XYZ file of C-alpha atoms in Angstrom:
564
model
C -36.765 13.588 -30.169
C -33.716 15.844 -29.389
C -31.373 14.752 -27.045
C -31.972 17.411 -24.038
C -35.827 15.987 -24.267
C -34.681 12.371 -23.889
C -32.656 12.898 -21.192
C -35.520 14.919 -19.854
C -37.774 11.576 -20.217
C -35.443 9.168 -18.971
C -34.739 10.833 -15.918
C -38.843 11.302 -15.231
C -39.350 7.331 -16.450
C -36.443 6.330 -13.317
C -38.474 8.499 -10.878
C -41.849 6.975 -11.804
C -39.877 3.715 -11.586
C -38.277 4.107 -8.383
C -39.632 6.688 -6.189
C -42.198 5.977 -3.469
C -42.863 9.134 -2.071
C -44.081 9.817 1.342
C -48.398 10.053 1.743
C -50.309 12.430 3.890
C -51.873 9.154 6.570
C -53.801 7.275 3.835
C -51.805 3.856 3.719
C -47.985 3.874 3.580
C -46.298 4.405 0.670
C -42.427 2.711 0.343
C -40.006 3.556 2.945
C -42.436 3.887 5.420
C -44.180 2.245 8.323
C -47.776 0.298 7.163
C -48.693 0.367 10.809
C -46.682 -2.920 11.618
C -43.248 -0.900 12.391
C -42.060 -2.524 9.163
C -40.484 -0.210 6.341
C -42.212 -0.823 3.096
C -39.051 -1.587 1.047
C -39.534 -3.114 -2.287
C -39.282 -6.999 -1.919
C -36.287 -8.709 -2.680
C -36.166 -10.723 -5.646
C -34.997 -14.037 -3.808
C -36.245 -16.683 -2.138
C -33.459 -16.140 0.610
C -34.868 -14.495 4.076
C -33.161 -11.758 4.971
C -32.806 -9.234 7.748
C -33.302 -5.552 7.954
C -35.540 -2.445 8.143
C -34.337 1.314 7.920
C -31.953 4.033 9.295
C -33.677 6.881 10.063
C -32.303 10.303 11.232
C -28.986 9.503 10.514
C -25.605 11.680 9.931
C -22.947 9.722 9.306
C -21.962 5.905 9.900
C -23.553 3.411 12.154
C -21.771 0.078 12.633
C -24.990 -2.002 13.056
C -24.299 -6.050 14.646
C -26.831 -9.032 14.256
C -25.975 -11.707 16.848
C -22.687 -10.265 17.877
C -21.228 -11.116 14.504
C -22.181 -9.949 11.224
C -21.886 -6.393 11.007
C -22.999 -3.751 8.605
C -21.858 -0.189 8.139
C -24.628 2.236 6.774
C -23.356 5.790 5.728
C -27.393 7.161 4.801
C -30.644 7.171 5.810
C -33.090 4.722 4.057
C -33.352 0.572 3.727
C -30.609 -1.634 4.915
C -30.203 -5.478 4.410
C -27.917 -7.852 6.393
C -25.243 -9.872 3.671
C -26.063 -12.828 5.352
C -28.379 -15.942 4.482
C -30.278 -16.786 7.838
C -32.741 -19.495 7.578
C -36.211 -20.133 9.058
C -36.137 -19.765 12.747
C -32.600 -18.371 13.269
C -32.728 -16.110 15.923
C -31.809 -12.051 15.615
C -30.415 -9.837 17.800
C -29.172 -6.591 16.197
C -27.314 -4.136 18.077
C -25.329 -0.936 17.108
C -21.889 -1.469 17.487
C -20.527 2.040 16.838
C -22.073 5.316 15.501
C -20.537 8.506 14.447
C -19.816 11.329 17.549
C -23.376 13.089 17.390
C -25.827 10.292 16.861
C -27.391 8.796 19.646
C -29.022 5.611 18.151
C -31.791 3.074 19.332
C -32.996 -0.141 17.729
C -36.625 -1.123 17.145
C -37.904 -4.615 16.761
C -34.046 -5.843 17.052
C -34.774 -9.184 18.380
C -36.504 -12.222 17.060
C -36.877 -14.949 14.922
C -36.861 -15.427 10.964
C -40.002 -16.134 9.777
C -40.930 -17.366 6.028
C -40.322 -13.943 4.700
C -38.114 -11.263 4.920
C -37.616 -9.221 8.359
C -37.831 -5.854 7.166
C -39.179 -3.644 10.268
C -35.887 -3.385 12.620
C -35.565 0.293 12.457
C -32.874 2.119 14.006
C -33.398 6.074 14.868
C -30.430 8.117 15.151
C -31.479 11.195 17.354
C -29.282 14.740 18.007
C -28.317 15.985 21.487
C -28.458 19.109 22.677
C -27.386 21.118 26.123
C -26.585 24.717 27.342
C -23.163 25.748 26.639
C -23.194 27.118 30.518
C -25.224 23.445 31.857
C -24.533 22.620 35.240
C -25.758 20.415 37.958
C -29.184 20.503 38.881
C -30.186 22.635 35.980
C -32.811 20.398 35.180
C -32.632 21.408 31.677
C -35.367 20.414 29.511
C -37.798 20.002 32.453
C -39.857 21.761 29.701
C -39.843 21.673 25.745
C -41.263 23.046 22.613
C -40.470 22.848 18.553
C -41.428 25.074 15.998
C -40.021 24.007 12.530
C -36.330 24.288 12.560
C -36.275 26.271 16.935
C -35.992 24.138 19.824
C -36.863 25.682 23.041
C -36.065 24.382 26.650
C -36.864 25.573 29.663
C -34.195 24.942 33.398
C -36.258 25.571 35.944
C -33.754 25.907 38.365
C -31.046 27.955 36.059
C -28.472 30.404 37.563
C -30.122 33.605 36.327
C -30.248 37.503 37.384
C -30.556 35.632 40.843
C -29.810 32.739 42.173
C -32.108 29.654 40.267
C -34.477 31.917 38.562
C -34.709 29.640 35.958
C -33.909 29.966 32.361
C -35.022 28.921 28.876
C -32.618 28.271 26.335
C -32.847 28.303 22.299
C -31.403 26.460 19.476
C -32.046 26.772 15.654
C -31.222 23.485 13.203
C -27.875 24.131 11.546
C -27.959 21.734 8.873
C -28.093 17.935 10.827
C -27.003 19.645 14.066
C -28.698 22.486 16.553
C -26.603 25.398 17.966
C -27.453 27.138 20.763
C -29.050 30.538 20.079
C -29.492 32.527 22.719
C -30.127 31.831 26.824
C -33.756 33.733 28.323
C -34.174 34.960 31.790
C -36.282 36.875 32.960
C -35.822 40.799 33.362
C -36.725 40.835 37.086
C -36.048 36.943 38.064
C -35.951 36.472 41.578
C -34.637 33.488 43.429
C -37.063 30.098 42.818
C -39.385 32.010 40.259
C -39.161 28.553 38.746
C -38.854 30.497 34.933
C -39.074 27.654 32.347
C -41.109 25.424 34.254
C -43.452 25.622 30.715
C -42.380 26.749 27.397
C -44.300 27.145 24.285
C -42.910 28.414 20.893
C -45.112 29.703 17.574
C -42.293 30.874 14.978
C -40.254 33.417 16.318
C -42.507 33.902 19.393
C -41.798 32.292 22.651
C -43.671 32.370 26.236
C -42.204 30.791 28.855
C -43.866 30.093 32.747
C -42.762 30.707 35.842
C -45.626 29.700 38.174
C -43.721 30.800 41.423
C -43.297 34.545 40.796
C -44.372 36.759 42.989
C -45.856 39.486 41.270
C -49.592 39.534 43.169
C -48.010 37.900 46.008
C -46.377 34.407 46.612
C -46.162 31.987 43.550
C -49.016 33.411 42.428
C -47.098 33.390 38.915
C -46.372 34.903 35.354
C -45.553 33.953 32.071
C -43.269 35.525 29.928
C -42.958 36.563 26.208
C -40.102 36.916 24.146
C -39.679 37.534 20.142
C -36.752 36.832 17.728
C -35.723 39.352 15.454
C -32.771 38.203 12.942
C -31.437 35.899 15.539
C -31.391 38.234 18.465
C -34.514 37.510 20.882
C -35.794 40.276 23.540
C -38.552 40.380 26.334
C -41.707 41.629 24.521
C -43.980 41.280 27.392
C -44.699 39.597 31.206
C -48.415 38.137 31.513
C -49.991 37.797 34.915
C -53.675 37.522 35.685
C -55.666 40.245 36.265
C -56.654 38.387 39.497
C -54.030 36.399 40.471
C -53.332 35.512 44.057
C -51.037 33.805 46.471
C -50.566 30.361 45.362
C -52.475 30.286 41.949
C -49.398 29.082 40.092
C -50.293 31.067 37.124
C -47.754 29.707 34.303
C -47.819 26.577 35.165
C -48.964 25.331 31.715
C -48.368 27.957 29.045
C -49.021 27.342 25.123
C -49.361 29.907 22.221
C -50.509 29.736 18.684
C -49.951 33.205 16.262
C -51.304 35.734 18.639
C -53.354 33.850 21.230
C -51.685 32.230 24.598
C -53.260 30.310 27.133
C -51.791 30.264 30.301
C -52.917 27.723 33.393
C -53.316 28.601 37.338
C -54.680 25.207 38.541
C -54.257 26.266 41.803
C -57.010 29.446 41.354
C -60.121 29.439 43.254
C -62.696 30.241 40.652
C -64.767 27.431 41.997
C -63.777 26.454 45.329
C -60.089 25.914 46.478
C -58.024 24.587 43.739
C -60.489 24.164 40.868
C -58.221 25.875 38.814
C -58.749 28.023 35.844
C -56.896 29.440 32.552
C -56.272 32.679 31.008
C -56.475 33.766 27.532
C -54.010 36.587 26.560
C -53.763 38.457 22.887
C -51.604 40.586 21.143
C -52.525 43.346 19.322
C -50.889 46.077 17.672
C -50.927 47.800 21.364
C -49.262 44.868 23.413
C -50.464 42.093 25.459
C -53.543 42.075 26.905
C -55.968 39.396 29.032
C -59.217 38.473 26.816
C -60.585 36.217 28.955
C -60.835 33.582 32.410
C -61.662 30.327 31.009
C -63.250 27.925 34.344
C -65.032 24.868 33.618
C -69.010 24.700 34.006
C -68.870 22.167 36.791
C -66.082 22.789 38.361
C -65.292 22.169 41.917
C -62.380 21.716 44.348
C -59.465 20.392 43.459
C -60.714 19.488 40.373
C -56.866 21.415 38.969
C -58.491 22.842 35.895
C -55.506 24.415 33.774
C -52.553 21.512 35.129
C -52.273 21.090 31.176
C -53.177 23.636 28.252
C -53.370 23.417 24.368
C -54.114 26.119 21.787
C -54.214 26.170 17.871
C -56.277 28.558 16.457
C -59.841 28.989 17.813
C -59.610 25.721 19.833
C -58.391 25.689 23.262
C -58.377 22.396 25.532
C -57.581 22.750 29.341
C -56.737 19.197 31.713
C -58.364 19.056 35.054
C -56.569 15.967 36.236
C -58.406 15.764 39.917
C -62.301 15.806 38.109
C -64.663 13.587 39.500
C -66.677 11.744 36.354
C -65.370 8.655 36.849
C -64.248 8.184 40.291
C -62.038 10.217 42.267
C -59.060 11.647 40.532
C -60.013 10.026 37.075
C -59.724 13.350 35.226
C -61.195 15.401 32.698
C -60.240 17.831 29.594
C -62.503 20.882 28.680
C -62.386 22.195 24.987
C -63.442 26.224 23.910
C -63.558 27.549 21.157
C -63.895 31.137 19.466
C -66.638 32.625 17.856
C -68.291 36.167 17.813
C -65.452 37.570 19.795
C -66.107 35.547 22.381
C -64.861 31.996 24.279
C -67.323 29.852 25.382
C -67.197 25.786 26.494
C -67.588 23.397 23.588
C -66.837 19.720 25.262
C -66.031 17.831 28.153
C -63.610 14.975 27.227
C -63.111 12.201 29.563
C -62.146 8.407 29.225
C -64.097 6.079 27.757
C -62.877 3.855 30.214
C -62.148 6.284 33.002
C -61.680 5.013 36.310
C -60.279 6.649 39.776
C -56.941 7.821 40.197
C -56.089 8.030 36.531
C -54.990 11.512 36.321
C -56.785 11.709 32.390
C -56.055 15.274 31.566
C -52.552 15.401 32.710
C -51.307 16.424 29.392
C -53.188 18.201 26.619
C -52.611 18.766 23.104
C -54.822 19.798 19.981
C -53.905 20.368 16.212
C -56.708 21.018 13.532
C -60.036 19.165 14.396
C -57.993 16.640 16.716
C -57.265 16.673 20.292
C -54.925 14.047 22.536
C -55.349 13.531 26.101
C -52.628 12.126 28.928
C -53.884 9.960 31.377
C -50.444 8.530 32.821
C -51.765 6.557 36.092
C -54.126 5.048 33.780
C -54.071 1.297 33.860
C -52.147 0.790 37.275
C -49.602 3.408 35.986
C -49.328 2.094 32.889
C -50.522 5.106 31.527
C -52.267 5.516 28.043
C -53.123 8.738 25.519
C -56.339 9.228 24.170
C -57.147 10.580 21.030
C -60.423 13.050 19.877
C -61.822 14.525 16.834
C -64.359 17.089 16.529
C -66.970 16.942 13.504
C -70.213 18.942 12.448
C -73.517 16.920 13.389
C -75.760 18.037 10.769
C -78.884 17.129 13.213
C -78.126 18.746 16.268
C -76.221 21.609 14.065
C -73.257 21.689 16.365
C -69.956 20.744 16.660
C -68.946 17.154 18.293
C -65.979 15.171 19.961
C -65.723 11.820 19.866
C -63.057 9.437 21.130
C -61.681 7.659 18.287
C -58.979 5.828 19.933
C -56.452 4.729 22.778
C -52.979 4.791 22.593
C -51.154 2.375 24.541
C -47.492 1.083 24.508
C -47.037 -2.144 22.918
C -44.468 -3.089 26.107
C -45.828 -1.104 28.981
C -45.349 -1.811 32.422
C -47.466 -1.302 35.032
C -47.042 -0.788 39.096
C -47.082 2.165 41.649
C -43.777 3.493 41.717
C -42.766 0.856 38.751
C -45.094 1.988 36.001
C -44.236 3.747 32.856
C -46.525 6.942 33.190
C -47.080 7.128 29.677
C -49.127 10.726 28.423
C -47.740 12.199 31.282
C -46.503 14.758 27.639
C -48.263 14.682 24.294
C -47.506 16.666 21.427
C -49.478 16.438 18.045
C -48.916 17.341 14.511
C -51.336 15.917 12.141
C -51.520 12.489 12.166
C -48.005 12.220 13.867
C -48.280 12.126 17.553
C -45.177 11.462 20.192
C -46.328 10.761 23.580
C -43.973 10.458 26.528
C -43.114 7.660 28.929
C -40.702 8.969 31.542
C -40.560 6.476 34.311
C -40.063 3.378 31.466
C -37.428 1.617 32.082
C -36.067 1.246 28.502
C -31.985 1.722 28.699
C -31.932 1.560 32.742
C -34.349 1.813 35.639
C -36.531 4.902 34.685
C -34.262 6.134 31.955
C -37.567 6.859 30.000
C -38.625 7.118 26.383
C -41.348 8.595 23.733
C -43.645 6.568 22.011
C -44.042 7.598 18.042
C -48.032 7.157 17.637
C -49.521 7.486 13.761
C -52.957 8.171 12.021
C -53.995 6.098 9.316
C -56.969 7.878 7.135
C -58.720 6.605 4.212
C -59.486 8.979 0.762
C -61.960 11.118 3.032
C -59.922 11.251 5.851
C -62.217 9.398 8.297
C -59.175 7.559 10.095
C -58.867 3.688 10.024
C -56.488 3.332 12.950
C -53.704 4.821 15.174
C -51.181 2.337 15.235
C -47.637 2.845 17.049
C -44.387 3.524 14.883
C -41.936 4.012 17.020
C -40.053 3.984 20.629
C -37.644 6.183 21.026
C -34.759 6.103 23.315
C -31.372 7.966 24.275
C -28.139 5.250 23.781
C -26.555 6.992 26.680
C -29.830 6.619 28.459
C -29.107 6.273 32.073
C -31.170 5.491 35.248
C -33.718 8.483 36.401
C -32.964 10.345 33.542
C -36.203 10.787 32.629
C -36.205 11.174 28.900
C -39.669 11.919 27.662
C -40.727 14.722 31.030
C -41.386 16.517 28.081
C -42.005 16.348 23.960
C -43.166 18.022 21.056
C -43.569 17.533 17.522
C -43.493 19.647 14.784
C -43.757 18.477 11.142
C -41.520 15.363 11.176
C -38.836 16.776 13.882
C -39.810 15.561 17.606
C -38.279 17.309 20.487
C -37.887 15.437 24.060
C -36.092 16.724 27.563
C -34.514 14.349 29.775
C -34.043 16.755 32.762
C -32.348 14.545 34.950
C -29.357 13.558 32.593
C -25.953 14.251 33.808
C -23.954 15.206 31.234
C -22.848 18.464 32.772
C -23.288 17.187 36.120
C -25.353 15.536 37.991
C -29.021 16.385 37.055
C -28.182 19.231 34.380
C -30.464 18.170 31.929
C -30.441 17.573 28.271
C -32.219 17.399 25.195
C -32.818 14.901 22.343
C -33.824 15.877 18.921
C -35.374 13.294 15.878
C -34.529 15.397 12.912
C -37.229 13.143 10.708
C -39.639 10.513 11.396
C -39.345 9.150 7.990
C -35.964 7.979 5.514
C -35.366 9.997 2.212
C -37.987 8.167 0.323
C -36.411 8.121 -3.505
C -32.940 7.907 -2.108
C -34.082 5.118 0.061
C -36.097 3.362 -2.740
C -33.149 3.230 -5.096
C -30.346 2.071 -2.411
C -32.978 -0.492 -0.872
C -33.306 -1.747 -4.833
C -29.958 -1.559 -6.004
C -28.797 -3.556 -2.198
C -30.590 -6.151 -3.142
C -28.820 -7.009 -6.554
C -31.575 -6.093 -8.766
C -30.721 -4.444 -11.871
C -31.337 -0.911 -13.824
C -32.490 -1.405 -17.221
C -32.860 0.989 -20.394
C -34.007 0.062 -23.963
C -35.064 1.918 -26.625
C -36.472 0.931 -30.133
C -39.425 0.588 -32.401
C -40.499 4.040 -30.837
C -40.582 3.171 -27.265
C -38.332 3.511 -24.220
C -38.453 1.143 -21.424
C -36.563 2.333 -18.147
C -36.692 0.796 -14.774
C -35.319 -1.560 -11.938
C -36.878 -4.981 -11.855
C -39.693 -5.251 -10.072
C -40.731 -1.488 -11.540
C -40.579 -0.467 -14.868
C -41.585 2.534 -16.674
C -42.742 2.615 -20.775
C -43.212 5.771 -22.647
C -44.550 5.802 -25.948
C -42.958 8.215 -28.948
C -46.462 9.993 -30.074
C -46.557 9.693 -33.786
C -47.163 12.980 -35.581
C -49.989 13.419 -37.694
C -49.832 13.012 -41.374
């Protein structure tokens, strides 16, 4: 074998040896979450305990602390182990003691007790912030938010504009670890309280933004506007109002886009009595902008709000009615459409399994491929929960179904009017990654807020075994009635979240946190989790075979004889 070929070998043999690369929601491969919150590091060959888990999102240092004492630097992403020997029932409490200007870091799982085997699921996410270079106070940036791979957009509601508080959307592209502001939206005739940015929705290098109180068929009766990136210069493209809108409708309250299609909410319409609500369906075409259809529900009624929350991807289009009447007064509602024969007609009505009055199910909407999540944050006294759908053929009735398939909950909720967490009051889905948010939580301070990383587990078919929660995610410089979480979105592995109410450029400008992954560099990760642990990188060749790996793995490949 020449020398370029065994080189070629060896370096294959380590890979197969270390790497554990990420799976697509059936099980958990290494450096990952199995559904616990732990990391699936390879198992230290000791019979020590130890204490760790992963840095994830990282750029930089972080100075983690366990019980105010033993500290450990970490310069990567990936696995991390404490050089300490704790024993059975010593108490943990780790803590970041210092992290690099740009990472805003929070612990998971950082307190508790050593068990009979390692502690490997205290996870620490290191998340980017991001602001307006003109913020202010009472911008109430990132009221409103939206991610399409590496663009970030945010809406401020109340942003000094053409007029005074217009509103304005801003946009920033990844640069690297970091996001850089791209350009600042307003609208071309913004008049004073049009409330622009109120919604936001981005599909590539297409953005719509609300603003449900412009007057363009009379007071907040509302529009939505659309803008489009060329190079990295963006321009208006087009402003959407309904062909019927009225005084009050609020059209652009809810906005969302996918390719061509948006779908815009007026919950305050009077399709079907006063405040029943309704939705819009806009396309573009090689002409412009144009309305395709009214979407109202089939039952709808008074102040049932249809179109508070909206959700497009593809054919499938879900609308929130948060004041339906199923299951008591208030207890909410989601309708789903879909396309077919150039037309949109109702599919489903989703409601709560366990609905009950006053839950407000519907309040935030989301669908990806064949699976749709529902907000329902006065749910459980305020607790608030998320409920997950997905849609399958039935080969008897020849249709298409929904079915719930589970609840999302946060494993430390509270509960209480005025006191509760509000979790789902935002959901955002991509895949089987789904980040719902928890504004009112009181994680950092009273109602400082958070966003709850939720994840799909599938088997080999893809018929899911369980959605089990990965993460909480928090700002470090979290402070009371910030409201982190108002708003998130996911795209890929990068989740997006406003905190409108944080005051780094005053009081109540607004900012924006960014997870740049929800996962470590898996082979990177593998091989520093291995090599931290003092296990040891092996080669040997002879009698025709090479043997490469790191205890624990190994890799053999066999010289093939040649034929005689």
């Amino acid at each position: 074998m020449k020398q370029s070929s065994l080189f070629v070998v060896l370096m294959f043999a380590l890979i197969l040896a270390c790497a554990g690369g990420k799976d697509s929601g059936d099980g958990a491969g290494e450096g990952e979450s199995d559904g616990s919150g732990s990391v699936n590091a390879p198992a230290a060959i000791t019979d020590q305990p130890t204490i760790g888990g992963a840095v994830i999102g990282l750029d930089g240092v972080v100075i983690l602390q366990n019980n105010g004492g033993y500290d450990l630097s970490v310069t990567a992403d990936g696995p991390y182990v404490f050089d300490m020997k704790p024993k059975k029932g010593d108490a943990y409490a780790v803590t970041v003691k210092y992290q690099s200007q740009g990472n805003y870091c929070c612990v998971n799982n950082g307190n508790g007790a050593v068990g009979d085997s390692a502690v490997t699921n205290v996870n620490v996410y290191s998340l980017r912030k991001v602001y307006p270079h003109d913020g202010m106070a009472n911008l109430n940036f990132g009221n409103s938010i939206s991610i399409s791979g590496g663009t970030v957009v945010a809406g401020a509601e109340w942003g000094e504009g053409v007029n005074s508080h217009p509103g304005l959307a801003y946009v920033f592209v990844k640069d690297g670890s970091a996001w850089t502001q791209e350009a600042r939206l307003a609208a071309s005739d913004g008049t004073n309280a049009n409330r622009f940015g109120c919604s936001v929705s981005l599909d590539g290098d297409t953005v719509i933004v609300g603003a449900n109180c412009d007057s363009a068929k009379g007071t907040a009766s509302g529009a939505a506007y659309v803008f489009k990136r060329s190079g990295t210069s963006w321009t208006q493209e087009a402003k959407l109002v309904a062909s019927d809108g009225a005084i009050g409708n609020f059209f652009g309250g809810s906005v969302s886009l996918s390719g061509d299609i948006a779908i815009i909410g007026a919950y305050r319409n009077n399709a079907k009595g006063d405040s029943s609500g309704a939705a819009y369906v806009f396309r573009r075409t090689s002409s412009g902008w144009t309305q395709e259809a009214k979407l109202v529900a089939s039952d709808g009624a008074a102040n049932d709000y249809f179109g508070l929350s909206v959700s497009v991807n593809g054919a499938i289009i879900v609308v929130g009615a948060t004041g339906d009447d199923d299951k008591g007064s208030g207890s909410g509602s989601a309708y789903v459409f879909t396309y077919a024969n150039k037309a949109w007609t109702q599919e489903a009505k989703l409601t709560a399994s366990d609905g009950v009055a006053g839950a407000s199910f519907g309040r935030s909407v989301t669908v990806s491929g064949d699976t749709a999540l529902v907000g329902a944050d006065n749910m459980d006294s305020w607790k608030g929960a998320a409920y997950a759908f997905r849609r399958s053929f039935n080969k008897t009735t020849n249709k298409y179904a929904w079915r719930q398939e589970a609840k999302l909950v946060a494993s430390d909720g509270a509960s209480g009017n005025y006191t509760g967490d509000y979790l789902g009051w935002s959901v955002s889905l991509s895949g089987n990654m789904a980040v719902v948010g928890s504004y009112h939580c009181d994680t950092r301070a009273e109602a400082s807020g958070a966003a709850y990383l939720f994840r799909r587990y599938t088997d080999k078919s893809g018929n899911t075994l369980k959605w089990v929660q990965k993460a909480k995610l928090s700002a470090s410089d979290g402070a009371a009635y910030d409201y982190f979480g108002i708003d998130v979105s996911i795209s890929g592995e990068t989740i997006a979240m406003g905190s409108l109410f944080n005051n780094t450029r005053g009081s109540k400008s607004g900012a924006a946190y960014i997870l740049n992954s929800t996962t470590p560099s898996s082979l990177g990760a593998n091989i520093r989790s291995m090599l931290g642990r003092r296990t040891t990188l092996f080669i040997a060749i002879g009698a025709g075979v090479l043997a490469i790996g790191i205890i624990g793995a190994v890799a053999v490949i066999r010289r093939r004889r040649k034929s005689a």
